[in-house]
PDB file of C-alpha atoms in Angstrom:
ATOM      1  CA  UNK L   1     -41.930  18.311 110.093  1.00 69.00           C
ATOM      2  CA  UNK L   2     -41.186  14.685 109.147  1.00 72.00           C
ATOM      3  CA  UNK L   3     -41.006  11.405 111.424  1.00 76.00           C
ATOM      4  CA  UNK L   4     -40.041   8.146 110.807  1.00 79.00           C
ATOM      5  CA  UNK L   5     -42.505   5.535 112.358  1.00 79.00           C
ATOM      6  CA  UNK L   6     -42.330   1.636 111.578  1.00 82.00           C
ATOM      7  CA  UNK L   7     -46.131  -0.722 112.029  1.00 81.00           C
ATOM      8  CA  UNK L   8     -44.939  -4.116 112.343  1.00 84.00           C
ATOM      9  CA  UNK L   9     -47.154  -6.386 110.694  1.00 84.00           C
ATOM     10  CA  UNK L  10     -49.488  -4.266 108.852  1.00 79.00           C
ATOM     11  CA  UNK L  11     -50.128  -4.795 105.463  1.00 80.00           C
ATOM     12  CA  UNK L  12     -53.392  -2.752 104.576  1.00 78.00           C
ATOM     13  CA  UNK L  13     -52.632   0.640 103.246  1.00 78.00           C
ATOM     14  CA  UNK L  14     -55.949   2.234 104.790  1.00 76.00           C
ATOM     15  CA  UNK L  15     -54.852   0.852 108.335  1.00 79.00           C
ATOM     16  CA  UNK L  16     -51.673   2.264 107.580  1.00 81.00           C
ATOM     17  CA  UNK L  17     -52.904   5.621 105.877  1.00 80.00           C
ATOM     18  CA  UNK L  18     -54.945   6.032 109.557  1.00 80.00           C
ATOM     19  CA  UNK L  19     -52.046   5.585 111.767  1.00 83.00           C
ATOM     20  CA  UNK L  20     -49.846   8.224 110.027  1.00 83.00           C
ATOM     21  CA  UNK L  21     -52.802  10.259 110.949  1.00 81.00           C
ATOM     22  CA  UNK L  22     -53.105   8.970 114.273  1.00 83.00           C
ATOM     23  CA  UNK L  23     -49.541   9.866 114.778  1.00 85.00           C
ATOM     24  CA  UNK L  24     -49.389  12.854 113.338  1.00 85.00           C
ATOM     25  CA  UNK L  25     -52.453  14.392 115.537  1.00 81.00           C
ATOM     26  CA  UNK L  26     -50.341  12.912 118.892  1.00 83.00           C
ATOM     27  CA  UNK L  27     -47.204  14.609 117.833  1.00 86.00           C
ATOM     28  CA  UNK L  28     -49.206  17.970 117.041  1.00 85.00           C
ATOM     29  CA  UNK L  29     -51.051  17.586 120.731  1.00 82.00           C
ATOM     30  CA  UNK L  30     -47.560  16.541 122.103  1.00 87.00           C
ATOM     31  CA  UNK L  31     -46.249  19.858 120.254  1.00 89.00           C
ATOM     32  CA  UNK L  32     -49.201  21.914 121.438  1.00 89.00           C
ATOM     33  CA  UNK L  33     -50.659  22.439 118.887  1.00 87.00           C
ATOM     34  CA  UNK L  34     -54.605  22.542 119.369  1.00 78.00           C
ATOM     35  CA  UNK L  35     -55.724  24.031 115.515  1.00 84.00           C
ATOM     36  CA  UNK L  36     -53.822  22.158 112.608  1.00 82.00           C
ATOM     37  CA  UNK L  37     -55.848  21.280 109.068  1.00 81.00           C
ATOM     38  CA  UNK L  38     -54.741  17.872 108.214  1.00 77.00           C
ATOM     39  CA  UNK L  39     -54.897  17.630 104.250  1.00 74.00           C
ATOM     40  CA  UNK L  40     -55.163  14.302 102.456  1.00 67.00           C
ATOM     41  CA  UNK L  41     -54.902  13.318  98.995  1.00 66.00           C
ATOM     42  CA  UNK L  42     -56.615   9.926  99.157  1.00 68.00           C
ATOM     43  CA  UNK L  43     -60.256   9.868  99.009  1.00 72.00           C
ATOM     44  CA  UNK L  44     -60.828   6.644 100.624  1.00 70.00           C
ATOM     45  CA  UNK L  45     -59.231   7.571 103.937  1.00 68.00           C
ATOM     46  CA  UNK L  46     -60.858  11.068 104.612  1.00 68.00           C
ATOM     47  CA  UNK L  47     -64.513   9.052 103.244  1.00 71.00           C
ATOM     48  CA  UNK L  48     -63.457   6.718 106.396  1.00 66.00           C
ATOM     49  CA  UNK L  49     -62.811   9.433 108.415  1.00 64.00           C
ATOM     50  CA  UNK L  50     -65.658  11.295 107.774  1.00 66.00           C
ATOM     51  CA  UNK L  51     -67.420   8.070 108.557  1.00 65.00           C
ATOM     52  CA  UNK L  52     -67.938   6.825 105.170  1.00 54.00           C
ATOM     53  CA  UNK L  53     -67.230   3.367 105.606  1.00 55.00           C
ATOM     54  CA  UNK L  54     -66.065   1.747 108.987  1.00 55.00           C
ATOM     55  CA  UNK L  55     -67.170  -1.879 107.589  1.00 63.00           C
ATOM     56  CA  UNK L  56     -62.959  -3.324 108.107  1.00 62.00           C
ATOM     57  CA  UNK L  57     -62.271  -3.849 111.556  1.00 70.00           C
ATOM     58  CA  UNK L  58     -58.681  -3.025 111.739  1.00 73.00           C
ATOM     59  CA  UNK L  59     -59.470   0.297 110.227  1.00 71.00           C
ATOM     60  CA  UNK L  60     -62.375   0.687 112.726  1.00 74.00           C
ATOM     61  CA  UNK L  61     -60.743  -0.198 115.562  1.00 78.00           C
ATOM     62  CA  UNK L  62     -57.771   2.701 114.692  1.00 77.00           C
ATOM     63  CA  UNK L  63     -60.456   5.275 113.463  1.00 75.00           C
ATOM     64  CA  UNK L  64     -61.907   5.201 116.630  1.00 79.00           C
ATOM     65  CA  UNK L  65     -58.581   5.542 118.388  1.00 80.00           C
ATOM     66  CA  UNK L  66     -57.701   8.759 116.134  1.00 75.00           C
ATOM     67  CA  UNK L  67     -61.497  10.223 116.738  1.00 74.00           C
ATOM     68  CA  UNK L  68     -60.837   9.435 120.472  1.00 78.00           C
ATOM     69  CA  UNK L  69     -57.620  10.767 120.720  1.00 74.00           C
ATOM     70  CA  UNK L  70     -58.970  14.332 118.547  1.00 65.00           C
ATOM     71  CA  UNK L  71     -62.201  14.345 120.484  1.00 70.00           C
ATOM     72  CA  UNK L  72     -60.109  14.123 124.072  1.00 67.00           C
ATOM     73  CA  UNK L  73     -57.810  16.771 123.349  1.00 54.00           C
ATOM     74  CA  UNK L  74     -59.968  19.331 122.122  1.00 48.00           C
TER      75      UNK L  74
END
């Protein structure tokens, strides 16, 4: 699958890395889909969303929006 999606105004690739994710796991819900694996290839982002390191509030703020969205949907 592939999808185009534009973040006005964003500039930090972590907040950006995070809302591919939180995009992809609403399209996968919209889809159905209740058990997809999610693979990443940058360390950073899965030790943020493993709860690594939340300290960057813009990250935090769309962590908790993906962990929300995952948890609700389960």
């Amino acid at each position: 699958m592939a999808r185009g999606v534009q973040f006005p105004d964003i500039y930090d690739p972590m907040a950006v890395e995070l809302l591919v994710l939180r995009e992809a796991i609403v399209c996968c819900l919209d889809l159905g889909l209740t058990e997809v694996c999610f693979a990443g290839n940058t360390k950073v982002v899965i030790d943020k969303i493993n709860g690594a390191d939340t300290r960057d509030s813009l990250t935090r703020i769309i962590l908790e929006e993906v962990v929300r969205i995952f948890m609700c949907d389960l």
